[in-house]
Each structure stands twice: as C-alpha cells, then as structure tokens.
XYZ file of C-alpha atoms in Angstrom:
270
model
C -54.715 -195.273 175.736
C -55.949 -192.205 173.945
C -57.460 -189.585 176.165
C -60.192 -187.236 174.904
C -60.696 -183.905 176.570
C -64.204 -182.633 177.204
C -63.623 -179.782 174.751
C -62.627 -182.237 172.018
C -65.746 -184.333 172.597
C -67.880 -181.198 172.489
C -66.352 -180.145 169.170
C -66.908 -183.585 167.672
C -70.560 -183.643 168.793
C -71.201 -180.138 167.540
C -69.568 -181.005 164.211
C -71.689 -184.147 163.878
C -74.877 -182.237 164.653
C -74.002 -179.548 162.125
C -73.343 -182.260 159.514
C -76.777 -183.849 160.182
C -78.434 -180.446 160.031
C -76.690 -179.863 156.718
C -78.105 -183.117 155.394
C -81.618 -182.180 156.497
C -81.448 -178.900 154.647
C -81.742 -178.569 150.899
C -84.580 -179.613 148.624
C -86.965 -177.565 146.521
C -88.271 -175.254 149.228
C -84.848 -174.126 150.418
C -83.667 -173.674 146.837
C -86.855 -171.827 145.892
C -87.330 -173.998 142.811
C -90.430 -175.301 141.026
C -89.834 -175.683 137.300
C -92.101 -176.617 134.410
C -91.505 -179.575 132.119
C -88.039 -181.147 132.047
C -85.326 -178.749 133.219
C -81.843 -180.196 133.912
C -80.832 -176.946 135.621
C -83.652 -177.186 138.161
C -81.585 -179.057 140.739
C -80.900 -178.953 144.431
C -79.028 -181.102 146.913
C -80.740 -183.068 149.610
C -82.758 -186.177 150.285
C -84.530 -187.712 147.299
C -87.857 -189.456 147.340
C -86.077 -192.832 147.256
C -84.383 -191.921 150.602
C -80.951 -191.477 149.060
C -78.963 -188.288 149.505
C -77.439 -186.218 146.724
C -78.507 -184.236 143.691
C -82.301 -184.041 143.312
C -84.658 -182.254 140.949
C -87.562 -179.849 141.281
C -88.977 -179.966 137.741
C -92.239 -181.618 136.647
C -90.332 -184.434 134.944
C -88.916 -185.663 138.254
C -92.275 -187.274 139.021
C -91.796 -189.746 136.160
C -87.999 -190.084 136.508
C -88.319 -190.663 140.290
C -85.528 -188.278 141.251
C -87.528 -185.509 142.944
C -86.275 -183.848 146.077
C -88.003 -185.158 149.181
C -90.173 -182.056 149.582
C -91.210 -181.645 145.935
C -94.860 -182.574 146.487
C -95.279 -180.082 149.341
C -93.034 -177.329 147.947
C -94.474 -177.667 144.430
C -98.027 -178.984 144.889
C -99.715 -180.338 141.773
C -102.580 -178.194 140.488
C -104.756 -179.851 137.861
C -106.291 -178.082 134.910
C -109.720 -176.546 135.496
C -112.067 -175.778 132.612
C -115.380 -173.986 132.349
C -118.747 -175.571 131.581
C -119.611 -176.254 127.950
C -121.212 -173.413 126.032
C -124.561 -173.989 124.358
C -124.428 -175.746 121.001
C -124.048 -173.355 118.107
C -126.422 -173.402 115.186
C -125.525 -175.411 112.102
C -122.502 -173.994 110.303
C -124.413 -173.772 107.016
C -128.105 -174.135 106.173
C -129.602 -176.532 103.643
C -126.811 -179.092 103.881
C -125.317 -181.652 106.232
C -122.782 -179.835 108.361
C -121.687 -179.501 112.003
C -122.582 -177.639 115.157
C -120.009 -176.765 117.808
C -119.633 -176.094 121.487
C -116.551 -175.108 123.477
C -115.168 -174.466 126.925
C -112.246 -172.396 128.208
C -109.324 -172.984 130.528
C -109.805 -171.439 133.967
C -106.618 -172.845 135.513
C -103.560 -174.088 133.642
C -102.038 -177.300 135.067
C -99.030 -176.717 137.320
C -96.379 -179.076 138.685
C -97.491 -182.261 136.911
C -101.190 -181.646 137.572
C -103.740 -183.316 135.298
C -103.603 -181.867 131.770
C -106.521 -180.014 130.216
C -109.197 -182.022 128.360
C -110.249 -181.132 124.811
C -111.826 -177.709 124.541
C -114.096 -178.113 121.511
C -116.632 -180.669 120.378
C -118.454 -181.058 117.085
C -121.614 -182.926 116.242
C -123.488 -183.348 112.994
C -126.597 -181.352 112.205
C -128.656 -179.990 109.350
C -131.193 -177.209 109.005
C -133.933 -177.182 106.395
C -134.627 -173.468 106.500
C -132.879 -170.113 106.201
C -133.861 -166.529 106.941
C -135.525 -166.532 103.510
C -137.599 -169.599 104.240
C -137.478 -173.339 103.653
C -134.628 -174.885 101.682
C -135.487 -175.753 98.092
C -133.024 -178.600 97.684
C -133.711 -181.963 99.326
C -131.070 -183.579 101.490
C -130.663 -187.006 99.933
C -129.677 -189.634 100.967
C -131.586 -189.757 104.258
C -129.572 -188.092 107.013
C -129.763 -189.582 110.490
C -128.377 -188.794 113.905
C -128.796 -190.089 117.449
C -132.242 -189.723 119.007
C -130.780 -187.505 121.747
C -130.482 -184.689 119.224
C -134.239 -184.224 119.414
C -133.974 -182.835 122.953
C -131.902 -179.847 121.878
C -133.144 -179.482 118.311
C -134.035 -175.967 117.285
C -137.749 -175.926 116.599
C -138.937 -173.780 113.737
C -142.377 -172.248 113.479
C -144.847 -174.899 112.409
C -148.306 -174.414 110.936
C -151.022 -174.661 113.536
C -152.504 -177.842 112.168
C -153.380 -181.149 113.729
C -152.090 -182.809 110.542
C -148.483 -181.907 111.340
C -147.391 -184.800 113.528
C -144.353 -187.003 113.791
C -144.083 -190.701 113.097
C -141.543 -193.530 113.048
C -140.154 -195.677 110.241
C -138.531 -199.040 110.847
C -135.681 -200.053 108.553
C -133.436 -203.088 108.244
C -129.778 -202.253 107.651
C -128.548 -204.176 104.616
C -125.082 -202.626 104.251
C -122.857 -200.002 105.836
C -119.288 -198.767 105.490
C -116.487 -199.763 107.864
C -116.016 -196.105 108.837
C -119.114 -196.374 111.047
C -117.201 -198.647 113.435
C -114.279 -196.206 113.505
C -116.322 -193.305 114.881
C -114.901 -192.806 118.377
C -115.689 -189.151 119.099
C -118.083 -188.414 121.986
C -120.835 -187.362 119.577
C -120.220 -189.945 116.855
C -119.776 -193.025 119.053
C -123.440 -193.950 118.493
C -122.523 -195.020 114.959
C -120.682 -198.046 116.337
C -124.041 -199.657 117.179
C -125.014 -199.842 113.516
C -124.845 -203.442 112.292
C -125.896 -205.173 109.095
C -129.168 -207.046 109.551
C -130.294 -205.023 112.563
C -133.655 -203.299 112.607
C -133.532 -199.617 113.536
C -136.228 -197.054 114.269
C -135.924 -193.591 112.758
C -138.269 -190.892 114.000
C -139.583 -188.143 111.755
C -140.199 -185.083 113.914
C -142.084 -182.022 112.612
C -138.921 -179.863 112.300
C -137.597 -182.258 109.623
C -140.781 -182.566 107.559
C -140.219 -181.864 103.885
C -141.610 -178.542 102.667
C -145.364 -178.783 102.187
C -145.334 -182.519 102.906
C -146.209 -184.841 105.744
C -143.096 -186.998 105.500
C -139.353 -186.601 106.078
C -136.925 -186.433 103.184
C -135.388 -189.813 102.459
C -137.901 -191.928 104.390
C -139.098 -193.718 101.225
C -142.705 -192.672 101.751
C -143.138 -190.477 98.677
C -145.441 -192.871 96.865
C -148.244 -193.726 99.242
C -150.129 -195.939 96.772
C -147.309 -198.276 95.847
C -146.567 -200.859 98.546
C -143.524 -202.144 96.661
C -141.886 -198.729 96.757
C -142.470 -198.643 100.481
C -140.167 -201.634 100.925
C -137.497 -200.360 98.582
C -133.804 -200.096 99.432
C -132.731 -196.565 100.274
C -129.454 -194.816 101.001
C -128.678 -193.224 104.353
C -125.791 -191.229 105.804
C -124.819 -190.491 109.401
C -124.568 -186.790 110.191
C -121.208 -186.006 111.790
C -119.237 -188.572 109.790
C -120.023 -188.456 106.051
C -118.041 -191.662 105.522
C -120.495 -193.598 107.683
C -123.245 -194.455 105.227
C -125.020 -197.407 103.729
C -128.259 -198.905 102.474
C -131.345 -199.974 104.388
C -134.657 -201.571 103.469
C -137.854 -199.919 104.594
C -139.903 -202.314 106.753
C -142.900 -200.329 107.957
C -144.192 -197.009 109.175
C -145.198 -196.817 112.846
C -147.004 -194.250 114.917
C -144.185 -194.226 117.466
C -140.721 -195.723 117.807
C -140.201 -198.672 120.133
C -136.619 -199.737 119.344
C -133.902 -199.789 122.034
C -132.117 -196.466 122.512
C -128.984 -197.736 120.721
C -131.105 -198.468 117.640
C -133.210 -195.296 117.706
C -132.392 -192.382 115.443
C -133.812 -189.191 113.957
C -134.247 -187.896 110.453
C -132.396 -184.582 110.298
C-alpha cells in the first residue's frame, strides 16, 4: 500500500492549483493585444470562445473565424463607425444644363475591433438651374427634364416678377415608352425612377422657378401652341435628372390646376 505524506499531498495540491491558475490566465487582456484586420501574429494562449484551450487570436478576423480568445469582446470592445450629419445640398454643378448636386458627411469615429463599417460619405442627385449670375439661360433644356416631387421642398427659388400671372400648374402625361435603365436606378436619390411604368399616368408639376424665360409654361411640357389641341396631345420626350439613361416618350393628356396623382407618380419639371 502506497503511503502519501502530508507534505507530498500539499505539493500535489499546490501544483494542481497553479496549473489551473495557469489555464485561467492568458487571452487578449493579459497579452495586451487588439489587432486590426487579419493578423496571424496577433495570438495568445488561453481559453477560446468555443471553450477549448490553446492558441487563440485577438485580431478582428477572429470574430468570423470563431477562434477569438475568451476575453476578446471585453478586452477589445467593438466600436462602430460614427459619421456626422449630412451637409446641405450644394448648388447645381453647372448652370443651364442637366447636372448634379451633392451633399457629404465626414467620419467622426473610425470603426474599431470589428465594429460596423462606415456608410457612404457622399450622395448625388440630379438638378438643373435655368439662370446664371448674368441672368436667365438662353438655351432650352429639351427633352423635358423631370425629378421627384420632393425636390420642390429644397429647390432654390430665384427672384420672380411680382405678378399674379406667375403661377404653377400641373400636366398629366401617359408614359408610352421608357428605357430599361430606369428600373436599374438603385441609388437613394434615383430610386424613384423604378416607379415609372409604360401605360401609367403621371403628374408633372410646373413650379415658377422652372418657367421658361418670359413665358407662362415650363420647357418641354408641350404647351407651346395654345391654339392647337392636337399639339397638346402630342408625344414628347422626357429624361430623368440624375440618370441620363433613364428617358422615354410620353403623351400629353391634359393640363390641370393642381396635381392629384399618388406620390410615386408625381414629379417636377426642372
């Protein structure tokens, strides 16, 4: 029968405790590691997230490869990207032509330790201006240029003559054809083009800022000849501002005092 002395038992117990303590140590915090991206050298030894013991990692990639050290989330907390508010929309890039306006935002906090990445920092939307510092544009923008009705809320208003005759109106059209590129517009400020469908009736509002120089109608609305009812129902070309490949032909139906189409089918002459 083997006899164990009290000193031997004490040594065995102390050794076992030290071994367990050794296993509990390690990880990212003890190693002082928190690495960006995928870094094979960013390793420690300790318990892994899957409750196994051995080599573990403290880089951002360990979240997807599932081999992080047990304390990665607390030792290397994820910090998501933080961005500023959008700036105001810029003016049109160039006057007297269909072009774009821009707005942007900046990064306030870079993502750290597999935090959410930063969203896009710039947006563009179509616009057009009919005047310059020297006055009204001389060239007409044809075909008719349209954009979403929401543009009217932020549209830059120019000085208008103080006349009761300068008022807006609405024209109803029936879409007879359009290009496939309209359905491929997926940007946040071109997505409205996806609602354009052949055969649908749409309302296009003519606001005072878009009135043709010296006229009481918008360029491209088909209302140039007021005495000819046939011309009023003619087929006209249109183009979506923001995606020049989204264009087509529509047939003028009638002029209205105000637009009453659903929001998805309501647009503005630019």
